Coordinates of C-alpha atoms in Angstrom, one line a residue:
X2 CA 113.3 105.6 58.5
X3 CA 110.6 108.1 59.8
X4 CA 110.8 108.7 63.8
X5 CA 106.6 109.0 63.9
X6 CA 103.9 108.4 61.4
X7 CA 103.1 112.0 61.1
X8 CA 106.6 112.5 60.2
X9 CA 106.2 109.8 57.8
X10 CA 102.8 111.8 56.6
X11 CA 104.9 114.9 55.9
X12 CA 107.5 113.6 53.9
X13 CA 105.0 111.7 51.7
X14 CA 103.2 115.5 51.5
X15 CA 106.3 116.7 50.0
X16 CA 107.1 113.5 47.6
X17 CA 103.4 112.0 46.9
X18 CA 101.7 115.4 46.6
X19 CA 98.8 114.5 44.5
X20 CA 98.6 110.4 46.1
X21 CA 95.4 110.0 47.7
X22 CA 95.9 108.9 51.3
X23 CA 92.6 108.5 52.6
X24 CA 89.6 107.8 51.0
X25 CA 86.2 107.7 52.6
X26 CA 82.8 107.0 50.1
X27 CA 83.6 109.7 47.7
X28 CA 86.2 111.7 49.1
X29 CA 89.5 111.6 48.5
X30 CA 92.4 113.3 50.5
X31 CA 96.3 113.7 49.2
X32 CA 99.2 113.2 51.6
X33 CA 99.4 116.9 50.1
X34 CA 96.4 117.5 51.5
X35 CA 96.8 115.4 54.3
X36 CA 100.2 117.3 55.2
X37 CA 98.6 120.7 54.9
X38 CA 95.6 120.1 57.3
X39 CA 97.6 118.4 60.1
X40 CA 99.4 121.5 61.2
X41 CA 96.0 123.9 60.7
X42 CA 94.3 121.3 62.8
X43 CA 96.9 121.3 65.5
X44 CA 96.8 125.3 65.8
X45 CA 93.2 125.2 66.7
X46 CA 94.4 122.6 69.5
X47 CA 96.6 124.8 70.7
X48 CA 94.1 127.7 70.8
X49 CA 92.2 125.4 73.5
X50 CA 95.3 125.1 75.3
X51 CA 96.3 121.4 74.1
X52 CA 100.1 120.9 75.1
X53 CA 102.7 118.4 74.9
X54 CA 101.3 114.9 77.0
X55 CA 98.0 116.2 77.0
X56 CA 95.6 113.3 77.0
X57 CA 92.8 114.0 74.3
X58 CA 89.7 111.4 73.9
X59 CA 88.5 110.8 70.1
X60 CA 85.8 108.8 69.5
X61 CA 87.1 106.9 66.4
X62 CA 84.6 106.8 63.9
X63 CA 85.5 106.4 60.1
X64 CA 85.5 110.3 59.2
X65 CA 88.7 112.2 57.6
X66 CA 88.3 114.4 60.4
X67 CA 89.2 112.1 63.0
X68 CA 91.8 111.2 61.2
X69 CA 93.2 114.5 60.6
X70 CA 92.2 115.1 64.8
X71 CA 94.2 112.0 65.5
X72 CA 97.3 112.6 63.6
X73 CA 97.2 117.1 64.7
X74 CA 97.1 115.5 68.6
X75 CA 100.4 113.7 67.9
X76 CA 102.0 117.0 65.8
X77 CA 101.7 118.8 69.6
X78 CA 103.0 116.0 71.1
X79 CA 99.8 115.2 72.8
X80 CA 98.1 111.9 73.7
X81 CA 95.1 110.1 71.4
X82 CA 92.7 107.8 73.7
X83 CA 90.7 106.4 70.9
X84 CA 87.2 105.4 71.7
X85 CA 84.1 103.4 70.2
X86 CA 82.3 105.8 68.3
X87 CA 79.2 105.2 70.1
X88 CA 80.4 105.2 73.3
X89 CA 78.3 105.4 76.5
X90 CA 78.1 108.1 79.1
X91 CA 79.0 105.4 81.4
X92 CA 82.4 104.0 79.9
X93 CA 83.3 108.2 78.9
X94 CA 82.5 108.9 82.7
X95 CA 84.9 106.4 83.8
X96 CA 87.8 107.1 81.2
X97 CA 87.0 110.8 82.7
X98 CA 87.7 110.0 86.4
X99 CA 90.8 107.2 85.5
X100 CA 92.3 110.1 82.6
X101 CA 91.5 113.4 83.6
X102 CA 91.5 114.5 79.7
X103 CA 92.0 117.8 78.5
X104 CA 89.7 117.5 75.9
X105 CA 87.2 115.0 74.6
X106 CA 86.3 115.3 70.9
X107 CA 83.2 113.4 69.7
X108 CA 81.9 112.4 66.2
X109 CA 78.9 113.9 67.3
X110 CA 78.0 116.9 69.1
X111 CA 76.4 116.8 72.7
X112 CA 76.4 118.7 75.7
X113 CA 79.9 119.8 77.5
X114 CA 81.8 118.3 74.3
X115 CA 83.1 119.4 71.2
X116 CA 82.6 117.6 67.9
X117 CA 84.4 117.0 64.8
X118 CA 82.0 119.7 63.3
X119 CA 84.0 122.7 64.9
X120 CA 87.2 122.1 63.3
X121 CA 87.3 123.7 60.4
X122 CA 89.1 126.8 58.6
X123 CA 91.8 127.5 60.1
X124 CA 93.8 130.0 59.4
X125 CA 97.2 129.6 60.8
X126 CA 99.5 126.5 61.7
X127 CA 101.9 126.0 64.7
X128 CA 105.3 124.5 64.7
X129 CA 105.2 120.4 65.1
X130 CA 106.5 119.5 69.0
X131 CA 110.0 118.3 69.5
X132 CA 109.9 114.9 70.9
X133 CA 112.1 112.0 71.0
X134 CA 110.5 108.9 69.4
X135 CA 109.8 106.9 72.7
X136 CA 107.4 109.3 73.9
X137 CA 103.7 108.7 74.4
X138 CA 101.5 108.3 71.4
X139 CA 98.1 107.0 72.6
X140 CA 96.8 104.7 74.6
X141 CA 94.4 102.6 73.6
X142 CA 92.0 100.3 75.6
X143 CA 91.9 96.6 75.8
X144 CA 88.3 95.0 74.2
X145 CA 88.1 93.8 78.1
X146 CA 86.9 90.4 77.5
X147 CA 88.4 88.4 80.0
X148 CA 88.3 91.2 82.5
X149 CA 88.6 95.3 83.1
X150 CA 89.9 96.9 79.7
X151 CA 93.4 98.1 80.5
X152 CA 94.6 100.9 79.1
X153 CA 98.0 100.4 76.8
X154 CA 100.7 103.1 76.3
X155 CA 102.1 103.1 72.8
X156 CA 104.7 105.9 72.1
X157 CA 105.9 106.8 68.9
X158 CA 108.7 104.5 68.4
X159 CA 106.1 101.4 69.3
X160 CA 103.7 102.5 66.3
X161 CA 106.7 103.0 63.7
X162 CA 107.7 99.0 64.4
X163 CA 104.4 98.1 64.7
X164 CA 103.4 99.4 61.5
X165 CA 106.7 98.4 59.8
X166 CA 105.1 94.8 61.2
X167 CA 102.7 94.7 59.2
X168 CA 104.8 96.3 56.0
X169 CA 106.8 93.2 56.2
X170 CA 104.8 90.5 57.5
X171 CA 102.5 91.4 54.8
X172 CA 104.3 92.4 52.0
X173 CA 102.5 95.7 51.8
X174 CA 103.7 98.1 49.2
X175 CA 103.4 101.9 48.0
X176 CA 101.1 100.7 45.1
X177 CA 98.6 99.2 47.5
X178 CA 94.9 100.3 47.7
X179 CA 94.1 99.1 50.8
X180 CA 90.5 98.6 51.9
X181 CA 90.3 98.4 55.7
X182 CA 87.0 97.5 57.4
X183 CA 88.0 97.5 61.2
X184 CA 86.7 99.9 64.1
X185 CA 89.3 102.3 65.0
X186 CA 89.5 102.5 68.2
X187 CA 91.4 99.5 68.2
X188 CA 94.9 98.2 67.4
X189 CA 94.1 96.3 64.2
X190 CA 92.3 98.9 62.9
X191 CA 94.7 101.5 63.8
X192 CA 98.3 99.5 63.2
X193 CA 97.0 98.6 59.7
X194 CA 96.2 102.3 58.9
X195 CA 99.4 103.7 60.5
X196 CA 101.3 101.1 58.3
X197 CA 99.5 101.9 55.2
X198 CA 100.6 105.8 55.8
X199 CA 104.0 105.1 57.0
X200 CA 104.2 103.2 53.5
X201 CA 102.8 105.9 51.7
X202 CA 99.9 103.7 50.4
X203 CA 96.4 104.4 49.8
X204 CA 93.6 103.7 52.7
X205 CA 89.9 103.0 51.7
X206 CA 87.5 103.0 54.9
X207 CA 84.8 101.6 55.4
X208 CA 82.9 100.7 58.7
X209 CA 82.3 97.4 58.9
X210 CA 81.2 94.3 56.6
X211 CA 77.4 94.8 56.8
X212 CA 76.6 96.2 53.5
X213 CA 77.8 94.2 50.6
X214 CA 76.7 97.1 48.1
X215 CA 79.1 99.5 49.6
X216 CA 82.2 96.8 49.8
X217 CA 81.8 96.3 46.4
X218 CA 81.2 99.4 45.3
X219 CA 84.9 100.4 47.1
X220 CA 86.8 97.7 45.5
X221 CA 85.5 98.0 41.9
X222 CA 85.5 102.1 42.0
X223 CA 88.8 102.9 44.0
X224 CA 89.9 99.6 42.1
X225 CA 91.3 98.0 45.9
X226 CA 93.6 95.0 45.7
X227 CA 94.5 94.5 49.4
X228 CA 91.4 94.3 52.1
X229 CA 91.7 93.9 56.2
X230 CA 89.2 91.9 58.2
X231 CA 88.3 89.5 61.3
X232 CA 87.2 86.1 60.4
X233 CA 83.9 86.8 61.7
X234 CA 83.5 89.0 59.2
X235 CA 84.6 86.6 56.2
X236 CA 82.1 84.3 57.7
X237 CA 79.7 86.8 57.4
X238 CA 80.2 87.7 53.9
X239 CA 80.3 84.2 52.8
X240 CA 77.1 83.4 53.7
X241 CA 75.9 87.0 52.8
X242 CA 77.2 86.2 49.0
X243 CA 75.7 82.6 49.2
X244 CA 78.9 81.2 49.6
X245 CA 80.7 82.8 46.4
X246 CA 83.6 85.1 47.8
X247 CA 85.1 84.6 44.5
X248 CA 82.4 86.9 43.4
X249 CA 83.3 89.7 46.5
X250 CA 87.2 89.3 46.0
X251 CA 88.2 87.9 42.6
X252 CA 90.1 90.9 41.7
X253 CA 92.0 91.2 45.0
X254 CA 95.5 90.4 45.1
X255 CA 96.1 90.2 49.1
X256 CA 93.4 89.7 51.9
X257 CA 94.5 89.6 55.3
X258 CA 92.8 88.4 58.7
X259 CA 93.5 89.4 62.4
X260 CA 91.9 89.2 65.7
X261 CA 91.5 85.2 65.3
X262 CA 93.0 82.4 63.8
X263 CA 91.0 81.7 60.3
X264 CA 89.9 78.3 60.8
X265 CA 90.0 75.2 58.7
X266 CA 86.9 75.1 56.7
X267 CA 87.3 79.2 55.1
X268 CA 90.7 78.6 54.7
X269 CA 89.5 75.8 52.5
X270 CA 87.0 77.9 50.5
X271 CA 89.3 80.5 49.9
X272 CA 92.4 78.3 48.2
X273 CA 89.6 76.7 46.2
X274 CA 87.9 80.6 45.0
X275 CA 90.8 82.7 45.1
X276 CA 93.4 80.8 43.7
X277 CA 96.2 83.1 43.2
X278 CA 95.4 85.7 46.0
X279 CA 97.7 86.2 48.7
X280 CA 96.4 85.1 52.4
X281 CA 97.6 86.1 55.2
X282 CA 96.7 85.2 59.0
X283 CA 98.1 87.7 61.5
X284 CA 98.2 87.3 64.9
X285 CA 98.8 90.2 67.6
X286 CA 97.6 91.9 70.7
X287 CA 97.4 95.4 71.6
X288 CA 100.3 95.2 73.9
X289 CA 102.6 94.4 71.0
X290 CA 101.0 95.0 67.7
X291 CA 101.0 92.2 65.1
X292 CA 104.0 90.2 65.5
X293 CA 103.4 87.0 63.8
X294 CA 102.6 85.8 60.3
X295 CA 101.1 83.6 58.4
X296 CA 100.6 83.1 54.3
X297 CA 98.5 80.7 54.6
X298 CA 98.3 79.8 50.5
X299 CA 101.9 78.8 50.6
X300 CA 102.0 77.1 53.6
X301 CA 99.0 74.7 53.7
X302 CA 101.0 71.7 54.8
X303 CA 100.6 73.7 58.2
X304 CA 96.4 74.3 58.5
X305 CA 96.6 74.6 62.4
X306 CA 99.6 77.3 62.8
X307 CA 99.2 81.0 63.4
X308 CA 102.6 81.7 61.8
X309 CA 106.6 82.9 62.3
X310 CA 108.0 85.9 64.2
X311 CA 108.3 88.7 61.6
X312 CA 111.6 90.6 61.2
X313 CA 113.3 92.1 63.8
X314 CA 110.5 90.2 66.6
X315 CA 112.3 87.0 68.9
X316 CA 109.5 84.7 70.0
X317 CA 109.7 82.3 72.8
X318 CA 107.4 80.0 74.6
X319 CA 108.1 80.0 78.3
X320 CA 106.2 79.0 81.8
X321 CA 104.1 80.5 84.2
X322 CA 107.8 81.9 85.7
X323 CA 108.9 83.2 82.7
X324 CA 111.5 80.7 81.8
X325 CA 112.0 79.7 78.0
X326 CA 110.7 75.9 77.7
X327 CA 110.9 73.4 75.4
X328 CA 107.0 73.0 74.1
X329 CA 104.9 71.1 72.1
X330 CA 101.4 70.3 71.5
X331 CA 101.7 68.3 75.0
X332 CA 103.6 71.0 77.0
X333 CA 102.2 74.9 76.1
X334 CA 103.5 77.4 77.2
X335 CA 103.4 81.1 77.4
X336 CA 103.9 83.3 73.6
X337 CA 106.8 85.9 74.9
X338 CA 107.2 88.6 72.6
X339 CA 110.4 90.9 72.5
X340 CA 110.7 93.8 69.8
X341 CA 110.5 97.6 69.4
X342 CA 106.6 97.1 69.0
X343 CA 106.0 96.2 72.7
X344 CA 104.2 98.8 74.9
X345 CA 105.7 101.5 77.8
X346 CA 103.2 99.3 80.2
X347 CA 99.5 100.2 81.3
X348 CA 98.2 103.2 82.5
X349 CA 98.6 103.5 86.4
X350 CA 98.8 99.7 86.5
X351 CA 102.6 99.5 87.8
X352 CA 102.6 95.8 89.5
X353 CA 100.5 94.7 86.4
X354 CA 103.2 96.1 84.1
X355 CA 105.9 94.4 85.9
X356 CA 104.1 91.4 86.0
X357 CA 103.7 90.9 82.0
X358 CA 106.6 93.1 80.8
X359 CA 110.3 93.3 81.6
X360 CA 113.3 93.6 79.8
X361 CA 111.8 94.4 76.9
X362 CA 109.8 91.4 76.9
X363 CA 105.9 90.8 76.8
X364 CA 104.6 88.0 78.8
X365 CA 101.4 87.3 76.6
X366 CA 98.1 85.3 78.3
X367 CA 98.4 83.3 74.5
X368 CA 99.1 79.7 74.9
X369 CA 101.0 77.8 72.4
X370 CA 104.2 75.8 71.2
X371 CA 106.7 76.0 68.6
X372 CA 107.2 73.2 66.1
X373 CA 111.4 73.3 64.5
X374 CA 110.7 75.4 61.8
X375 CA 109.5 78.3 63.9
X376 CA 105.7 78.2 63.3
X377 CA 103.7 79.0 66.2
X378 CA 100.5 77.0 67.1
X379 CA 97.9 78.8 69.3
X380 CA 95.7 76.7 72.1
X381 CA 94.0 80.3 73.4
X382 CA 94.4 82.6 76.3
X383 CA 95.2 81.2 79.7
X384 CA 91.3 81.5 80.6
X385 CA 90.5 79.9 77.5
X386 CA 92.4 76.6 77.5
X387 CA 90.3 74.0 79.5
X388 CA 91.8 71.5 81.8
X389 CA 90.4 68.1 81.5
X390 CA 91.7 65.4 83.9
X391 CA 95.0 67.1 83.9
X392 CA 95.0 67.6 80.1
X393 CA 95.2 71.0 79.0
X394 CA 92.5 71.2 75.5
X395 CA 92.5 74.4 73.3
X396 CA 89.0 75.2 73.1
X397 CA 90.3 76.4 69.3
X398 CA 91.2 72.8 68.3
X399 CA 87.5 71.9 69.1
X400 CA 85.9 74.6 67.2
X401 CA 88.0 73.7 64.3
X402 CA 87.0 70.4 63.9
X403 CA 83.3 71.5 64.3
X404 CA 82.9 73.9 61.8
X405 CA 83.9 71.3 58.8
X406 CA 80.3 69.4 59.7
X407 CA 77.9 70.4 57.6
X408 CA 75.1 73.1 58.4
X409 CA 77.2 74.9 61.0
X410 CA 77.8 78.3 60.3
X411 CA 79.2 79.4 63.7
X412 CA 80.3 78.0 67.0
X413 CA 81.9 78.6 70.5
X414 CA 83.8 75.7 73.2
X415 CA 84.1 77.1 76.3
X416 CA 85.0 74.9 79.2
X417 CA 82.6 74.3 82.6
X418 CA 83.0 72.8 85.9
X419 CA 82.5 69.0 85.8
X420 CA 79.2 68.0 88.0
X421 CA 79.9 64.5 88.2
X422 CA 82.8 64.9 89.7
X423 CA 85.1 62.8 87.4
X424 CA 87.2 65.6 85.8
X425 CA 87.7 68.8 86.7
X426 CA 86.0 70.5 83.9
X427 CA 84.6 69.8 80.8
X428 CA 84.1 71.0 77.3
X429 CA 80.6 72.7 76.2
X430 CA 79.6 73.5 72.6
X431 CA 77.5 76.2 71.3
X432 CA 77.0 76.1 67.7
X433 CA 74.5 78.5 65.1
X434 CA 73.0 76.9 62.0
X435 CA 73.4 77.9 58.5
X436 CA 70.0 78.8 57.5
X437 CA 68.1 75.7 56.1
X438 CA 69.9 73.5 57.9
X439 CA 69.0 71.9 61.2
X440 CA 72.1 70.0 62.8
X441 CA 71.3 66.4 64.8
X442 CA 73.8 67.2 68.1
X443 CA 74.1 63.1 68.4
X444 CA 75.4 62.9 64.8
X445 CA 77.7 65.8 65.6
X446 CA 79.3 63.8 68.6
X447 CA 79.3 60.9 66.4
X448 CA 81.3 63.2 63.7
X449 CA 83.8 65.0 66.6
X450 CA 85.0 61.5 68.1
X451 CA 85.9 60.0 64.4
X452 CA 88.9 63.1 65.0
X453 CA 89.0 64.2 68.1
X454 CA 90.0 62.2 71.7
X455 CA 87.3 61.0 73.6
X456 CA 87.9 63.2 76.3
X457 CA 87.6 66.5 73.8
X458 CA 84.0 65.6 72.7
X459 CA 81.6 67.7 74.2
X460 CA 79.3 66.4 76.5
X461 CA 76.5 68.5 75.8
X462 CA 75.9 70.9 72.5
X463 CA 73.3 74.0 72.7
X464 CA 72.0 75.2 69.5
X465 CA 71.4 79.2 69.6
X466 CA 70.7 82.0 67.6
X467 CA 74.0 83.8 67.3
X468 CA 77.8 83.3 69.3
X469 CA 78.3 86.6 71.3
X470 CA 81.4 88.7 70.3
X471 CA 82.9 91.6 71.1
X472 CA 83.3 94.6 69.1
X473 CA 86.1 93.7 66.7
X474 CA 84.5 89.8 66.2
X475 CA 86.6 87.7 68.9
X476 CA 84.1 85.2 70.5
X477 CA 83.0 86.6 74.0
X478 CA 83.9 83.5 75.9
X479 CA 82.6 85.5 79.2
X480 CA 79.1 86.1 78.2
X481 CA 79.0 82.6 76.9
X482 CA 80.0 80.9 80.4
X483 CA 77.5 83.7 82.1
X484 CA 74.6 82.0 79.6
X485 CA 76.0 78.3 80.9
X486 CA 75.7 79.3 84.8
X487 CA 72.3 80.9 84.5
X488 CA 71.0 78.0 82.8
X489 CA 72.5 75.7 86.0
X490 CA 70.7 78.0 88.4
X491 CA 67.5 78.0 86.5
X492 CA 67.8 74.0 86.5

């Protein structure tokens, strides 16, 4: 329907006039509102100079003027690299020598750099750009986990399907009040708020889980029935509101998790709380938005699947060449993504790009299968999946099973090289305790090998003080083998 989301934001200026769009703690901004400051915003852009495919680096913090920066960039035509809103000097220096920006806006003001601050009152708008749909939007850098962040080129056209995506995979509506809790800087935070605009909807931010006060205070004053998270964070809150989410979210009608499968034990807690709310598990990656789907209260006869292709996204699982295969829980394969929501390819990484995209397909790093119904089961990246004797084990099966023992509040499987010899690696277990609780590691085994093979039982089980993520929640497998390998030197 609308070529960009701006375009989207416009029309909804016109026919939502008075609809708040975005609200932030107490203020509250129309999609008239919202319309009207776009262009003024872009003007003063131009005054600097900012052109068509100029690259422009915002640091993404949860403001309305970053928001109004992000979406005046794309009225010029010009390119959004969203940053972490605290980023370093280091990691700006470096997006400096691989960009060459034309301008870097930051939340806060410091030396060479403008801030949010400085744009206000302007007094004159500019004309939007004329530019066909597949032109660059942003690009937006990979978490870097498993390696260098890489820097993904969405155009227009990408971020329309992506955020129709998550319209239909999630049944969003225009009536929604959508609290979203995500950095924005990356994709799930973004997507969700470019599909709650395209949709004409209405946006609540708020940075982060961390203060129950405030999440309450947004969902019982701007009365929100839809929120976005990571599982990391619903683990958080439940032990935050000693384990009563019923309490937090009893008044929601959706709730939707990304980043990370939800795993067996919360899935458990919330169809015995929130009976009647609507759950859905989403699973994407930057490269091609959300994709897949899962409502996980109607379809609990499947606890271990991610979910189905949404509309107008083909899915197939296919070997390390790229040819389709016929999988199953014995024979992953590669998740190969087509649909109008895959990127242009990463910045200056050409042989990458061909490597992981062609003809309009995405060759994911996800591991999985396919059962005949078309749900889609995920083992974990390619570095993630641990071979053991031959047998390939998804570190996320593992982790599943652990997290229903009692006293566990958190835990990571990673796999190491085997010392004795006998396999070629083997599984290792870090777990965190719910407070008061102290968890016997033999009883543990014990537990794991009444439901798991033998050869899936960790063979040894550290107990530390928290599992290392990144900065939207995903477990930082990377630090965690670092940890493992220092110990072995130490030893």
């Amino acid at each position: 329907m609308f070529d960009s989301i701006v375009d989207a934001i416009m029309h909804h200026g016109k026919h939502l006039n008075g609809k708040p769009a975005i609200i932030i703690d107490h203020t509250v901004i129309t999609y008239g509102e919202l319309s009207r400051r776009i262009p003024f915003l872009a003007a003063q852009l131009s005054e600097k100079g900012i052109r068509y495919g100029d690259r422009i680096v915002l640091a993404a913090d949860h403001t309305i003027q970053f928001i109004e920066l992000y979406f005046a960039v794309h009225w010029l035509g010009a390119v959004n690299v969203p940053v972490e809103k605290k980023a370093g000097i280091k990691s700006l220096s470096e997006l400096i020598r691989t960009l060459s920006p034309q301008l870097i806006i930051l939340s806060q003001a410091e030396s060479g750099a403008d801030s949010y601050q400085a744009y206000t009152g302007a007094d004159h708008t500019v004309p939007k750009s004329s530019y066909p749909s597949d032109s660059l939007a942003d690009i937006l850098y990979t978490t870097g986990t498993t390696g260098t962040p890489k820097g993904v080129m969405l155009s227009h056209q990408n971020e329309t399907a992506g955020a129709l995506n998550v319209i239909n995979g999630g049944e969003m509506t225009t009536d929604d009040i959508n609290l979203l809790t995500m950095p924005l800087h990356h994709a799930f935070g973004l997507t969700t708020l470019r599909a709650v605009l395209y949709q004409g909807g209405t946006a609540v931010l708020q940075d982060g889980v961390a203060s129950l006060k405030k999440m309450d205070e947004n969902i019982r004053q701007h009365h929100c029935n839809a929120v976005y998270m990571v599982p990391a964070a619903l683990r958080v809150l439940y032990f935050h509101t000693r384990q009563r989410l019923d309490l937090m979210f009893g008044t929601m009608e959706k709730i939707e998790f990304c980043t990370a499968p939800l795993d067996r034990k919360m899935r458990s807690v919330l169809f015995e709380q929130l009976d009647g709310v609507r759950l859905y598990n989403s699973y994407g990656a930057t490269e091609s938005a959300r994709s897949v789907y899962m409502r996980l209260d109607k379809n609990q006869d499947k606890p271990d699947a991610i979910g189905q292709a949404v509309k107008n996204v083909t899915i197939k699982i296919t070997d390390d060449n790229h040819r389709e295969i016929e999988s199953s829980k014995q024979n992953i394969g590669h998740l190969a993504i087509r649909g109008d929501m895959n990127m242009l390819g990463y910045f200056n990484e050409e042989k990458l790009t061909e490597r992981i995209l062609s003809d309009g397909v995405f060759y994911s790093e996800d591991l999985g299968y396919m059962d005949e119904d078309g749900f889609i089961y995920l083992s974990g990246r390619t570095n993630d999946v641990i071979n053991i004797g031959g047998e390939k084990v998804s570190p996320l099966e593992i982790e599943n099973t652990v997290l229903t023992f009692q006293g566990i509040r958190e835990c990571a499987c990673i796999g190491v090289r085997d010392s004795k010899g006998v396999l070629e690696n083997k599984p290792v277990l870090f777990i965190t305790e719910e407070m008061g609780y102290h968890v016997d590691t033999d009883k543990l085994k014990k537990f794991l090998k009444n439901y798991l093979e033998a050869y899936k039982v960790p063979d040894e089980i550290q107990i530390i003080d928290d599992i290392p993520k990144n900065q939207i929640g995903k477990i930082d497998r990377g630090t965690l083998n670092r940890l493992w390998n220092s110990q072995k030197m130490e030893g």
